[in-house]
Structures are given as C-alpha cells and as structure tokens.
Coordinates of C-alpha atoms in Angstrom, one line a residue:
X1 CA -14.1 -6.3 -13.4
X2 CA -17.0 -3.9 -12.6
X3 CA -19.9 -3.9 -15.1
X4 CA -22.5 -1.3 -15.7
X5 CA -25.4 -1.5 -18.1
X6 CA -26.4 1.8 -19.8
X7 CA -29.2 2.0 -22.3
X8 CA -29.2 -1.8 -22.6
X9 CA -25.4 -2.0 -23.3
X10 CA -23.1 -3.6 -20.8
X11 CA -19.8 -1.8 -20.2
X12 CA -16.7 -3.1 -18.4
X13 CA -14.7 -1.1 -15.9
X14 CA -11.3 -2.1 -14.7
X15 CA -9.9 -0.3 -11.6
X16 CA -6.4 -1.7 -12.0
X17 CA -2.9 -0.3 -12.4
X18 CA -3.7 1.4 -15.7
X19 CA -6.6 3.2 -14.0
X20 CA -4.4 4.1 -11.0
X21 CA -1.6 5.6 -13.2
X22 CA -4.0 7.6 -15.3
X23 CA -6.0 8.9 -12.3
X24 CA -2.7 9.8 -10.5
X25 CA -1.6 12.0 -13.4
X26 CA -4.5 14.4 -12.8
X27 CA -2.9 15.9 -9.6
X28 CA 0.7 16.3 -8.6
X29 CA 2.1 17.5 -5.3
X30 CA 5.5 18.6 -4.1
X31 CA 7.3 16.0 -2.1
X32 CA 8.3 17.3 1.4
X33 CA 8.7 20.8 0.1
X34 CA 11.3 19.8 -2.5
X35 CA 11.6 22.3 -5.2
X36 CA 11.8 19.9 -8.1
X37 CA 10.3 16.6 -6.8
X38 CA 6.7 15.9 -7.4
X39 CA 4.5 12.8 -6.8
X40 CA 1.3 12.1 -8.8
X41 CA -1.6 11.7 -6.3
X42 CA -4.7 12.2 -8.4
X43 CA -6.3 8.9 -7.5
X44 CA -6.4 9.8 -3.9
X45 CA -8.3 13.0 -4.7
X46 CA -10.6 11.3 -7.2
X47 CA -11.5 8.5 -4.7
X48 CA -12.0 11.1 -1.9
X49 CA -14.4 12.9 -4.3
X50 CA -16.3 9.7 -4.8
X51 CA -16.6 9.2 -1.1
X52 CA -17.8 12.8 -0.8
X53 CA -20.4 12.2 -3.5
X54 CA -18.9 14.3 -6.3
X55 CA -20.5 13.3 -9.6
X56 CA -17.7 14.8 -11.7
X57 CA -15.1 12.5 -9.9
X58 CA -17.5 9.6 -10.4
X59 CA -17.7 10.2 -14.1
X60 CA -13.9 10.8 -14.4
X61 CA -13.2 7.5 -12.6
X62 CA -15.6 5.5 -14.7
X63 CA -14.2 7.1 -17.9
X64 CA -10.6 6.1 -16.9
X65 CA -11.7 2.6 -15.7
X66 CA -13.3 1.9 -19.1
X67 CA -10.2 3.0 -21.0
X68 CA -9.0 0.1 -23.2
X69 CA -12.3 -1.8 -22.8
X70 CA -14.7 -2.8 -25.5
X71 CA -17.2 -1.4 -26.0
X72 CA -15.9 2.0 -25.0
X73 CA -18.4 4.3 -23.1
X74 CA -18.3 8.0 -24.0
X75 CA -18.1 10.8 -21.4
X76 CA -21.3 12.2 -22.9
X77 CA -23.1 8.9 -22.2
X78 CA -21.7 8.7 -18.7
X79 CA -22.8 12.3 -18.1
X80 CA -26.3 11.6 -19.3
X81 CA -26.5 8.4 -17.3
X82 CA -25.5 10.3 -14.1
X83 CA -27.9 13.1 -14.9
X84 CA -30.8 10.7 -15.7
X85 CA -33.5 11.0 -13.0
X86 CA -34.1 7.2 -13.3
X87 CA -30.5 6.5 -12.3
X88 CA -30.1 5.7 -8.6
X89 CA -27.0 7.9 -8.1
X90 CA -26.5 6.9 -4.5
X91 CA -26.5 3.2 -5.5
X92 CA -24.0 4.0 -8.3
X93 CA -21.7 5.8 -5.9
X94 CA -21.9 2.9 -3.5
X95 CA -21.3 0.2 -6.1
X96 CA -18.2 2.0 -7.5
X97 CA -16.8 2.7 -4.0
X98 CA -17.4 -1.0 -3.0
X99 CA -15.5 -2.1 -6.1
X100 CA -12.6 0.4 -5.3
X101 CA -12.5 -1.2 -1.8
X102 CA -11.7 -4.6 -3.3
X103 CA -9.6 -3.8 -6.3
X104 CA -5.9 -4.5 -5.5
X105 CA -4.7 -1.2 -7.1
X106 CA -7.0 1.0 -5.0
X107 CA -8.1 -0.8 -1.8
X108 CA -5.2 0.7 0.3
X109 CA -6.1 4.2 -0.8
X110 CA -9.7 3.7 0.1
X111 CA -8.8 2.2 3.5
X112 CA -6.4 5.1 4.2
X113 CA -9.1 7.7 3.3
X114 CA -11.7 5.9 5.4
X115 CA -9.3 5.9 8.4
X116 CA -8.7 9.6 8.0
X117 CA -12.5 10.3 7.8
X118 CA -13.1 8.3 11.0
X119 CA -10.2 10.1 12.8
X120 CA -11.7 13.5 11.8
X121 CA -15.2 12.4 13.0
X122 CA -13.7 11.3 16.3
X123 CA -12.0 14.7 16.8
X124 CA -15.4 16.5 16.2
X125 CA -17.2 14.5 18.8

C-alpha cells in the first residue's frame, strides 16, 4: 500500500487488480486488426505517461489507486497537490513509479515499458 500525506491527511493508494482493471478501461485497442475484438490497455498508456512525466496521468493513476480507500482523496485535492510549488513533483513521480515496479498487478507492465525504452535508446545511439 502506497501512502501519501496531503495537507496533513494520510491517504492510501492500492495499485492492485482493481486499479489495473479501471486503468485498462480508459483505452481500448483492436486485437490483430480484428473487426470486433478489442483489448483494454489503458494501464500501459497511463504508466507510460507516468514514466514520461505526464502530470495528468499521475493524477489519474492516484485517483484510481485511491478508489475504495478511506479517506477518499478528491481529484481537486490531487490537482492542487500536484500544482503546489512546494510539492517535489519529480520525487512524487519517482515514488509512484517505484511502487508500480513492485506491485504484482503492474510490475510486468513497467518492466516491459522500461525494456522498450532501453531498446529505443540503443537504436538511437
């Protein structure tokens, strides 16, 4: 369980199967050019966005990971936390990514994305 303190209140974030299912619902792709078959793949895009430093993907991931937790953080509070100049946004990205790397539901996705990134960097050199 990942924990984040915002305005003195501790919030819990769980990057488990519930998070994975909800994140996956955000993007669907056709499977092998099939006309009627689709696969939900939003988590991959969301995690890639976090790796790229996209604050919108970061807030979306935190919002989904807090779903079902008590207390429930609001999107407005997450937005203001990310926008706050006192928030170390790079550290927050790093903490969330580190947790995604060890969570059973997401660690394979992160590893696959990191491998692709390294392969692309190797091609450019």
